[in-house]
Amino acid sequence: MPLKCKLDGEPCFSFTYTTEDWEALKAARKQHDMRMPCCGRRAIPKTSSLGTPFFAHTRRGECVSGQETREHLLAKYLVARGAYAAGWSVDVEHRGETPDGEAWVADVFATKGKAKVALEVQWSPQSEDETRRRQERYRASGVRGAWFLRETRQYNPSFLSILSERATPSFVVRLDDSGQDFRIGWSRVSLSDFVADLLSGKVRWSPLPGEQGRVGPVVLEESCWKCHQPTGIVASMVMEDSQGIRVGALDYDDIRIREDLIRVVSESDLRRRHQIGPLKHRFSRTEGRSYFSNGCFHCGALQGRFFIREALLEVLVTDDPDPVSWTSFVFSEAMAKELGGWRSIRLADISADE
Ligand SMILES: [Zn+2]
Ligand SMILES: [Zn+2]
């Protein structure tokens, strides 16, 4: 079920058509010579039950090539359409080879100026090593590659480590509730929009080592166990990259952001406004040793870290609280490695308001 044919001798792609123009082509098909790319036999424009425009052989059984599911065809169509919408030249089932003569076929192949990108819609589960190997083959051919891995009931690609490897951009795609569109991961971002963003430089790997972002404390209002008055407790430190996209959160007592935390809460206005008690080492009878802790704004009593963690988890079920203030932060190499991922403003925005 291909997305292209030869129309009166010229390459023709179904994803470049509006719905109206596609219907017009169907109505006028007898005035054209349409040929399948696989075997050169006669082709006919059709629309799948999922709404995907494609070309089919006029008669079944003439050619064995191109058997694929409607969902797979839809996903390829959405990828090709996104690339086309972003202003790239797009081919499908595009053949090429490495300088060593190893052949490859890209599901969707997009070019713009000197840039070449292979977009692979991976339908059957593929081992991570195989994905890496195929990515290397593209790299050797001067082609960038990106992978869209289908999530199924039996196969959850979110558990793959390849999703956090910069060298092999990989994304999980899921069929949405309508059954006629694919989304990226758990977001509401459509596959088409995401591909357009990817090819427009709006999806980037972040944070990079040395990148300047910011970090800020999330403060919860709790009752002090000792004096029962409300007190502000620093529960975590949220981190954003240079574009303001959230990249993670660390426990308030993580040593790597200790200086930043102390700097932020040194501002007395902020402490008063949120009733944040002093953060320092205190002896805990429960733990039999001293540790860096929150204290009650009023009486100074240690607020236990397990209690804080529980309180934060409870909040996170329904809410993703914003920090009360920010301070600039430069990501170290180790931190960048730990938090690195492919991110875009659209993905961040939409997951945040869900
Ligand atoms: Zn054929
Ligand atoms: Zn107190």
mmCIF file of C-alpha atoms and ligand atoms in Angstrom:
data_model
loop_
_atom_site.group_PDB
_atom_site.id
_atom_site.type_symbol
_atom_site.label_atom_id
_atom_site.label_comp_id
_atom_site.label_asym_id
_atom_site.label_seq_id
_atom_site.Cartn_x
_atom_site.Cartn_y
_atom_site.Cartn_z
ATOM 1 C CA MET A 1 0.000 0.000 0.000
ATOM 2 C CA PRO A 2 2.354 2.700 -1.135
ATOM 3 C CA LEU A 3 2.125 6.431 -0.703
ATOM 4 C CA LYS A 4 3.548 7.092 -4.150
ATOM 5 C CA CYS A 5 2.954 6.236 -7.787
ATOM 6 C CA LYS A 6 3.967 7.434 -11.237
ATOM 7 C CA LEU A 7 1.292 9.777 -12.502
ATOM 8 C CA ASP A 8 1.614 10.354 -16.228
ATOM 9 C CA GLY A 9 5.290 9.513 -15.875
ATOM 10 C CA GLU A 10 6.012 11.810 -12.899
ATOM 11 C CA PRO A 11 6.441 10.813 -9.242
ATOM 12 C CA CYS A 12 3.296 11.551 -7.284
ATOM 13 C CA PHE A 13 2.813 11.391 -3.512
ATOM 14 C CA SER A 14 -0.483 10.947 -1.719
ATOM 15 C CA PHE A 15 0.628 12.999 1.313
ATOM 16 C CA THR A 16 0.937 16.166 -0.777
ATOM 17 C CA TYR A 17 -2.805 16.172 -1.508
ATOM 18 C CA THR A 18 -5.519 17.985 0.390
ATOM 19 C CA THR A 19 -8.636 15.868 0.971
ATOM 20 C CA GLU A 20 -10.441 17.779 -1.779
ATOM 21 C CA ASP A 21 -7.680 17.357 -4.336
ATOM 22 C CA TRP A 22 -7.458 13.678 -3.486
ATOM 23 C CA GLU A 23 -11.140 13.198 -4.194
ATOM 24 C CA ALA A 24 -10.699 15.101 -7.456
ATOM 25 C CA LEU A 25 -7.829 12.800 -8.448
ATOM 26 C CA LYS A 26 -9.969 9.754 -7.705
ATOM 27 C CA ALA A 27 -12.795 11.133 -9.848
ATOM 28 C CA ALA A 28 -10.433 11.930 -12.729
ATOM 29 C CA ARG A 29 -8.339 8.764 -12.495
ATOM 30 C CA LYS A 30 -9.417 7.456 -15.906
ATOM 31 C CA GLN A 31 -7.858 10.482 -17.580
ATOM 32 C CA HIS A 32 -4.430 9.619 -16.138
ATOM 33 C CA ASP A 33 -1.863 6.895 -16.429
ATOM 34 C CA MET A 34 -1.035 5.768 -12.900
ATOM 35 C CA ARG A 35 1.621 3.147 -12.221
ATOM 36 C CA MET A 36 2.718 1.352 -9.080
ATOM 37 C CA PRO A 37 6.339 1.970 -8.062
ATOM 38 C CA CYS A 38 6.909 -1.719 -7.206
ATOM 39 C CA CYS A 39 6.064 -3.374 -10.507
ATOM 40 C CA GLY A 40 4.897 -0.685 -12.928
ATOM 41 C CA ARG A 41 1.393 -2.166 -13.093
ATOM 42 C CA ARG A 42 -1.695 0.020 -13.081
ATOM 43 C CA ALA A 43 -2.440 1.928 -9.883
ATOM 44 C CA ILE A 44 -5.604 3.364 -8.429
ATOM 45 C CA PRO A 45 -5.947 6.073 -5.726
ATOM 46 C CA LYS A 46 -7.774 4.861 -2.617
ATOM 47 C CA THR A 47 -8.483 5.960 0.941
ATOM 48 C CA SER A 48 -8.021 3.462 3.776
ATOM 49 C CA SER A 49 -10.644 2.963 6.481
ATOM 50 C CA LEU A 50 -8.352 5.073 8.718
ATOM 51 C CA GLY A 51 -8.545 7.952 6.251
ATOM 52 C CA THR A 52 -5.101 7.487 4.695
ATOM 53 C CA PRO A 53 -4.822 8.258 0.971
ATOM 54 C CA PHE A 54 -2.700 5.672 -0.869
ATOM 55 C CA PHE A 55 -2.200 3.943 -4.200
ATOM 56 C CA ALA A 56 -3.164 0.328 -4.786
ATOM 57 C CA HIS A 57 -2.839 -2.161 -7.603
ATOM 58 C CA THR A 58 -5.976 -2.141 -9.748
ATOM 59 C CA ARG A 59 -6.150 -5.903 -9.387
ATOM 60 C CA ARG A 60 -5.269 -7.889 -6.315
ATOM 61 C CA GLY A 61 -2.698 -10.622 -6.458
ATOM 62 C CA GLU A 62 -0.728 -9.153 -9.332
ATOM 63 C CA CYS A 63 2.186 -8.158 -7.126
ATOM 64 C CA VAL A 64 3.242 -9.437 -3.744
ATOM 65 C CA SER A 65 5.080 -6.309 -2.586
ATOM 66 C CA GLY A 66 3.940 -3.783 0.001
ATOM 67 C CA GLN A 67 1.779 -5.782 2.370
ATOM 68 C CA GLU A 68 1.468 -3.725 5.519
ATOM 69 C CA THR A 69 -1.182 -2.890 8.079
ATOM 70 C CA ARG A 70 -3.433 0.151 7.841
ATOM 71 C CA GLU A 71 -1.889 1.502 11.047
ATOM 72 C CA HIS A 72 1.627 1.241 9.680
ATOM 73 C CA LEU A 73 0.579 2.979 6.479
ATOM 74 C CA LEU A 74 -1.123 5.732 8.490
ATOM 75 C CA ALA A 75 2.002 6.284 10.620
ATOM 76 C CA LYS A 76 4.228 6.541 7.535
ATOM 77 C CA TYR A 77 1.738 8.893 5.941
ATOM 78 C CA LEU A 78 1.728 11.157 9.027
ATOM 79 C CA VAL A 79 5.527 11.240 9.118
ATOM 80 C CA ALA A 80 5.763 12.045 5.411
ATOM 81 C CA ARG A 81 3.058 14.680 5.710
ATOM 82 C CA GLY A 82 4.813 16.354 8.651
ATOM 83 C CA ALA A 83 8.084 16.506 6.730
ATOM 84 C CA TYR A 84 6.304 17.864 3.649
ATOM 85 C CA ALA A 85 4.494 20.476 5.755
ATOM 86 C CA ALA A 86 7.845 21.615 7.165
ATOM 87 C CA GLY A 87 8.958 22.451 3.631
ATOM 88 C CA TRP A 88 11.241 19.487 2.962
ATOM 89 C CA SER A 89 11.406 17.396 -0.214
ATOM 90 C CA VAL A 90 10.045 14.006 0.712
ATOM 91 C CA ASP A 91 10.384 10.560 -0.784
ATOM 92 C CA VAL A 92 9.116 7.257 0.606
ATOM 93 C CA GLU A 93 10.704 3.794 0.441
ATOM 94 C CA HIS A 94 13.825 5.623 -0.614
ATOM 95 C CA ARG A 95 16.829 3.483 -1.581
ATOM 96 C CA GLY A 96 20.425 4.371 -0.900
ATOM 97 C CA GLU A 97 23.697 2.806 0.115
ATOM 98 C CA THR A 98 26.710 3.351 2.335
ATOM 99 C CA PRO A 99 30.110 4.185 0.801
ATOM 100 C CA ASP A 100 30.902 0.472 1.343
ATOM 101 C CA GLY A 101 27.952 -0.510 -0.794
ATOM 102 C CA GLU A 102 25.580 -1.642 1.947
ATOM 103 C CA ALA A 103 22.039 -0.982 0.754
ATOM 104 C CA TRP A 104 19.284 0.593 2.825
ATOM 105 C CA VAL A 105 15.680 1.624 2.297
ATOM 106 C CA ALA A 106 14.287 4.554 4.313
ATOM 107 C CA ASP A 107 10.546 4.578 5.054
ATOM 108 C CA VAL A 108 10.484 8.355 4.665
ATOM 109 C CA PHE A 109 13.435 10.287 3.303
ATOM 110 C CA ALA A 110 13.473 14.058 3.648
ATOM 111 C CA THR A 111 15.971 16.433 2.079
ATOM 112 C CA LYS A 112 16.479 20.166 2.239
ATOM 113 C CA GLY A 113 19.620 21.748 0.804
ATOM 114 C CA LYS A 114 22.440 19.495 1.939
ATOM 115 C CA ALA A 115 20.508 18.010 4.847
ATOM 116 C CA LYS A 116 19.253 14.437 4.538
ATOM 117 C CA VAL A 117 17.105 12.731 7.115
ATOM 118 C CA ALA A 118 15.759 9.183 7.205
ATOM 119 C CA LEU A 119 12.584 8.824 9.264
ATOM 120 C CA GLU A 120 11.887 5.247 10.205
ATOM 121 C CA VAL A 121 8.524 4.020 11.355
ATOM 122 C CA GLN A 122 9.409 0.828 13.185
ATOM 123 C CA TRP A 123 6.404 -1.417 13.339
ATOM 124 C CA SER A 124 7.699 -4.782 14.453
ATOM 125 C CA PRO A 125 9.765 -4.733 17.643
ATOM 126 C CA GLN A 126 13.409 -4.320 16.731
ATOM 127 C CA SER A 127 16.354 -4.900 19.059
ATOM 128 C CA GLU A 128 18.164 -1.804 20.228
ATOM 129 C CA ASP A 129 21.385 -3.087 18.721
ATOM 130 C CA GLU A 130 19.687 -3.448 15.370
ATOM 131 C CA THR A 131 18.382 0.126 15.588
ATOM 132 C CA ARG A 132 21.868 1.362 16.464
ATOM 133 C CA ARG A 133 23.368 -0.625 13.611
ATOM 134 C CA ARG A 134 20.912 0.801 11.096
ATOM 135 C CA GLN A 135 21.497 4.297 12.475
ATOM 136 C CA GLU A 136 25.229 3.811 11.960
ATOM 137 C CA ARG A 137 24.545 2.785 8.373
ATOM 138 C CA TYR A 138 22.709 6.066 7.787
ATOM 139 C CA ARG A 139 25.474 8.018 9.500
ATOM 140 C CA ALA A 140 28.062 6.422 7.210
ATOM 141 C CA SER A 141 25.903 7.553 4.272
ATOM 142 C CA GLY A 142 25.767 11.166 5.447
ATOM 143 C CA VAL A 143 22.138 10.801 6.523
ATOM 144 C CA ARG A 144 20.669 11.664 9.900
ATOM 145 C CA GLY A 145 18.148 9.168 11.237
ATOM 146 C CA ALA A 146 15.176 9.302 13.598
ATOM 147 C CA TRP A 147 13.088 6.389 14.826
ATOM 148 C CA PHE A 148 9.423 6.130 15.663
ATOM 149 C CA LEU A 149 8.756 2.989 17.647
ATOM 150 C CA ARG A 150 5.265 1.648 17.944
ATOM 151 C CA GLU A 151 3.897 0.922 21.367
ATOM 152 C CA THR A 152 1.699 -2.140 21.609
ATOM 153 C CA ARG A 153 0.104 -4.025 24.457
ATOM 154 C CA GLN A 154 2.904 -6.568 24.331
ATOM 155 C CA TYR A 155 5.714 -4.187 23.556
ATOM 156 C CA ASN A 156 6.532 -1.116 25.547
ATOM 157 C CA PRO A 157 9.471 0.644 23.928
ATOM 158 C CA SER A 158 9.541 3.189 26.789
ATOM 159 C CA PHE A 159 11.678 0.672 28.639
ATOM 160 C CA LEU A 160 14.398 0.813 26.008
ATOM 161 C CA SER A 161 17.582 2.639 26.879
ATOM 162 C CA ILE A 162 17.829 3.914 23.306
ATOM 163 C CA LEU A 163 15.247 6.601 24.139
ATOM 164 C CA SER A 164 17.928 8.334 26.194
ATOM 165 C CA GLU A 165 20.726 8.053 23.633
ATOM 166 C CA ARG A 166 21.567 11.210 21.795
ATOM 167 C CA ALA A 167 23.147 9.392 18.841
ATOM 168 C CA THR A 168 19.918 7.619 17.921
ATOM 169 C CA PRO A 169 16.883 9.904 18.245
ATOM 170 C CA SER A 170 14.007 7.561 19.076
ATOM 171 C CA PHE A 171 10.427 8.256 20.034
ATOM 172 C CA VAL A 172 7.513 6.117 21.100
ATOM 173 C CA VAL A 173 4.302 6.533 19.104
ATOM 174 C CA ARG A 174 0.849 5.499 20.227
ATOM 175 C CA LEU A 175 -2.442 5.332 18.364
ATOM 176 C CA ASP A 176 -4.833 7.871 19.908
ATOM 177 C CA ASP A 177 -8.423 7.222 20.981
ATOM 178 C CA SER A 178 -9.852 8.120 17.565
ATOM 179 C CA GLY A 179 -7.748 5.324 16.054
ATOM 180 C CA GLN A 180 -6.894 7.671 13.159
ATOM 181 C CA ASP A 181 -3.913 9.569 14.490
ATOM 182 C CA PHE A 182 -0.653 8.821 16.246
ATOM 183 C CA ARG A 183 0.709 10.758 19.221
ATOM 184 C CA ILE A 184 4.180 11.061 20.669
ATOM 185 C CA GLY A 185 4.500 9.109 23.898
ATOM 186 C CA TRP A 186 1.853 10.125 26.409
ATOM 187 C CA SER A 187 1.569 13.654 25.056
ATOM 188 C CA ARG A 188 -1.160 15.032 22.826
ATOM 189 C CA VAL A 189 1.375 16.092 20.196
ATOM 190 C CA SER A 190 0.492 14.504 16.873
ATOM 191 C CA LEU A 191 3.131 12.579 14.983
ATOM 192 C CA SER A 192 2.839 14.986 12.019
ATOM 193 C CA ASP A 193 3.377 18.102 14.129
ATOM 194 C CA PHE A 194 6.262 16.472 15.929
ATOM 195 C CA VAL A 195 8.032 15.528 12.704
ATOM 196 C CA ALA A 196 7.557 19.085 11.422
ATOM 197 C CA ASP A 197 9.114 20.361 14.673
ATOM 198 C CA LEU A 198 11.939 17.846 14.451
ATOM 199 C CA LEU A 199 12.844 19.005 10.945
ATOM 200 C CA SER A 200 12.556 22.667 11.916
ATOM 201 C CA GLY A 201 15.113 22.390 14.709
ATOM 202 C CA LYS A 202 12.470 22.713 17.403
ATOM 203 C CA VAL A 203 13.242 19.369 18.975
ATOM 204 C CA ARG A 204 16.622 19.427 20.645
ATOM 205 C CA TRP A 205 18.681 17.324 22.992
ATOM 206 C CA SER A 206 18.893 19.001 26.378
ATOM 207 C CA PRO A 207 20.480 19.820 28.693
ATOM 208 C CA LEU A 208 23.925 19.872 27.131
ATOM 209 C CA PRO A 209 27.053 19.932 29.301
ATOM 210 C CA GLY A 210 27.771 23.563 30.148
ATOM 211 C CA GLU A 211 24.259 24.675 29.185
ATOM 212 C CA GLN A 212 22.862 27.396 31.402
ATOM 213 C CA GLY A 213 19.424 26.685 32.720
ATOM 214 C CA ARG A 214 17.841 27.359 36.072
ATOM 215 C CA VAL A 215 16.867 25.586 39.228
ATOM 216 C CA GLY A 216 14.316 26.508 41.866
ATOM 217 C CA PRO A 217 12.763 25.169 45.062
ATOM 218 C CA VAL A 218 9.276 23.697 45.245
ATOM 219 C CA VAL A 219 7.803 24.709 48.597
ATOM 220 C CA LEU A 220 4.918 22.903 50.285
ATOM 221 C CA GLU A 221 2.866 24.340 53.108
ATOM 222 C CA GLU A 222 2.653 21.851 55.947
ATOM 223 C CA SER A 223 1.833 21.902 59.658
ATOM 224 C CA CYS A 224 4.783 21.624 61.986
ATOM 225 C CA TRP A 225 4.560 18.363 63.957
ATOM 226 C CA LYS A 226 5.767 20.195 67.081
ATOM 227 C CA CYS A 227 4.072 23.621 67.222
ATOM 228 C CA HIS A 228 1.270 22.816 64.720
ATOM 229 C CA GLN A 229 1.688 26.115 62.901
ATOM 230 C CA PRO A 230 1.844 26.301 59.102
ATOM 231 C CA THR A 231 5.364 26.275 57.774
ATOM 232 C CA GLY A 232 6.908 26.240 54.304
ATOM 233 C CA ILE A 233 9.010 23.216 53.465
ATOM 234 C CA VAL A 234 11.403 22.939 50.540
ATOM 235 C CA ALA A 235 10.504 19.566 49.046
ATOM 236 C CA SER A 236 12.444 19.437 45.772
ATOM 237 C CA MET A 237 14.486 21.417 43.297
ATOM 238 C CA VAL A 238 13.055 21.659 39.790
ATOM 239 C CA MET A 239 15.422 22.182 36.869
ATOM 240 C CA GLU A 240 14.826 23.793 33.485
ATOM 241 C CA ASP A 241 17.031 23.955 30.405
ATOM 242 C CA SER A 242 17.985 27.153 28.573
ATOM 243 C CA GLN A 243 14.628 27.170 26.737
ATOM 244 C CA GLY A 244 12.645 26.944 29.939
ATOM 245 C CA ILE A 245 11.729 23.287 29.459
ATOM 246 C CA ARG A 246 11.583 21.227 32.616
ATOM 247 C CA VAL A 247 14.259 18.543 32.564
ATOM 248 C CA GLY A 248 13.902 17.032 36.005
ATOM 249 C CA ALA A 249 13.688 17.507 39.750
ATOM 250 C CA LEU A 250 16.072 16.553 42.527
ATOM 251 C CA ASP A 251 15.435 15.935 46.201
ATOM 252 C CA TYR A 252 15.877 19.108 48.241
ATOM 253 C CA ASP A 253 18.848 17.543 50.043
ATOM 254 C CA ASP A 254 20.734 16.488 46.908
ATOM 255 C CA ILE A 255 24.280 17.700 47.454
ATOM 256 C CA ARG A 256 24.644 18.732 43.807
ATOM 257 C CA ILE A 257 22.191 21.612 44.159
ATOM 258 C CA ARG A 258 22.906 22.426 47.815
ATOM 259 C CA GLU A 259 24.690 25.711 47.109
ATOM 260 C CA ASP A 260 21.959 26.793 44.719
ATOM 261 C CA LEU A 261 19.270 26.039 47.262
ATOM 262 C CA ILE A 262 21.073 27.949 49.984
ATOM 263 C CA ARG A 263 21.554 30.908 47.635
ATOM 264 C CA VAL A 264 17.855 31.022 46.697
ATOM 265 C CA VAL A 265 16.554 30.844 50.247
ATOM 266 C CA SER A 266 19.059 33.402 51.491
ATOM 267 C CA GLU A 267 16.603 36.036 50.243
ATOM 268 C CA SER A 268 14.684 37.103 53.333
ATOM 269 C CA ASP A 269 11.585 38.370 51.473
ATOM 270 C CA LEU A 270 11.140 34.987 49.869
ATOM 271 C CA ARG A 271 11.597 33.192 53.196
ATOM 272 C CA ARG A 272 9.003 35.392 54.839
ATOM 273 C CA ARG A 273 6.503 35.145 52.023
ATOM 274 C CA HIS A 274 6.620 31.337 51.999
ATOM 275 C CA GLN A 275 7.434 30.931 55.679
ATOM 276 C CA ILE A 276 10.504 28.849 54.964
ATOM 277 C CA GLY A 277 12.447 27.915 58.087
ATOM 278 C CA PRO A 278 16.240 27.652 58.176
ATOM 279 C CA LEU A 279 17.793 24.876 56.082
ATOM 280 C CA LYS A 280 20.785 23.367 57.857
ATOM 281 C CA HIS A 281 22.204 20.263 59.469
ATOM 282 C CA ARG A 282 20.218 19.159 62.513
ATOM 283 C CA PHE A 283 20.445 16.112 64.709
ATOM 284 C CA SER A 284 17.572 13.682 64.163
ATOM 285 C CA ARG A 285 16.626 11.400 67.030
ATOM 286 C CA THR A 286 14.693 9.200 64.620
ATOM 287 C CA GLU A 287 17.753 8.577 62.477
ATOM 288 C CA GLY A 288 20.342 8.888 65.259
ATOM 289 C CA ARG A 289 22.458 11.293 63.259
ATOM 290 C CA SER A 290 22.389 14.752 61.802
ATOM 291 C CA TYR A 291 21.420 15.637 58.246
ATOM 292 C CA PHE A 292 20.628 18.629 56.060
ATOM 293 C CA SER A 293 17.025 19.416 56.883
ATOM 294 C CA ASN A 294 14.103 21.780 56.758
ATOM 295 C CA GLY A 295 13.136 23.418 60.024
ATOM 296 C CA CYS A 296 9.868 24.959 61.176
ATOM 297 C CA PHE A 297 9.592 28.675 60.355
ATOM 298 C CA HIS A 298 8.211 29.324 63.848
ATOM 299 C CA CYS A 299 9.887 26.952 66.279
ATOM 300 C CA GLY A 300 12.815 25.616 64.245
ATOM 301 C CA ALA A 301 11.974 21.948 64.816
ATOM 302 C CA LEU A 302 13.428 19.509 62.290
ATOM 303 C CA GLN A 303 10.921 18.440 59.601
ATOM 304 C CA GLY A 304 11.732 14.827 58.753
ATOM 305 C CA ARG A 305 12.800 14.026 55.222
ATOM 306 C CA PHE A 306 10.631 10.916 54.885
ATOM 307 C CA PHE A 307 7.606 12.957 55.866
ATOM 308 C CA ILE A 308 8.548 15.551 53.203
ATOM 309 C CA ARG A 309 8.960 12.928 50.530
ATOM 310 C CA GLU A 310 5.535 11.468 51.316
ATOM 311 C CA ALA A 311 3.947 14.918 51.249
ATOM 312 C CA LEU A 312 5.545 15.685 47.882
ATOM 313 C CA LEU A 313 4.446 12.401 46.324
ATOM 314 C CA GLU A 314 0.919 13.113 47.437
ATOM 315 C CA VAL A 315 0.984 16.514 45.726
ATOM 316 C CA LEU A 316 2.548 15.129 42.538
ATOM 317 C CA VAL A 317 -0.398 12.791 41.989
ATOM 318 C CA THR A 318 -2.568 15.706 40.882
ATOM 319 C CA ASP A 319 -0.242 18.645 40.417
ATOM 320 C CA ASP A 320 3.195 19.573 39.177
ATOM 321 C CA PRO A 321 3.962 22.575 41.374
ATOM 322 C CA ASP A 322 6.122 25.423 40.108
ATOM 323 C CA PRO A 323 9.138 26.565 42.085
ATOM 324 C CA VAL A 324 8.691 29.710 44.183
ATOM 325 C CA SER A 325 11.849 31.277 42.764
ATOM 326 C CA TRP A 326 14.724 30.538 40.378
ATOM 327 C CA THR A 327 18.474 30.792 40.264
ATOM 328 C CA SER A 328 20.641 30.225 37.224
ATOM 329 C CA PHE A 329 22.356 26.894 36.965
ATOM 330 C CA VAL A 330 24.994 25.416 34.670
ATOM 331 C CA PHE A 331 24.593 21.727 33.904
ATOM 332 C CA SER A 332 27.725 19.701 34.544
ATOM 333 C CA GLU A 333 28.696 16.917 32.193
ATOM 334 C CA ALA A 334 27.459 14.255 34.628
ATOM 335 C CA MET A 335 24.177 16.061 35.220
ATOM 336 C CA ALA A 336 23.626 16.568 31.487
ATOM 337 C CA LYS A 337 24.188 12.871 30.964
ATOM 338 C CA GLU A 338 21.741 11.947 33.702
ATOM 339 C CA LEU A 339 18.952 14.281 32.554
ATOM 340 C CA GLY A 340 19.527 14.380 28.789
ATOM 341 C CA GLY A 341 16.604 13.776 26.450
ATOM 342 C CA TRP A 342 14.959 14.938 23.215
ATOM 343 C CA ARG A 343 12.695 17.829 24.103
ATOM 344 C CA SER A 344 10.546 20.465 22.482
ATOM 345 C CA ILE A 345 8.450 23.358 23.683
ATOM 346 C CA ARG A 346 5.344 21.807 22.180
ATOM 347 C CA LEU A 347 5.887 18.523 24.033
ATOM 348 C CA ALA A 348 6.626 20.348 27.282
ATOM 349 C CA ASP A 349 3.650 22.707 27.008
ATOM 350 C CA ILE A 350 1.130 20.069 26.252
ATOM 351 C CA SER A 351 2.235 17.570 28.834
ATOM 352 C CA ALA A 352 2.207 20.354 31.428
ATOM 353 C CA ASP A 353 -1.441 21.330 30.953
ATOM 354 C CA GLU A 354 -2.722 17.796 30.994
HETATM 355 ZN ZN ZN B 1 3.336 -3.941 -7.558
HETATM 356 ZN ZN ZN B 2 7.052 24.492 64.697
#
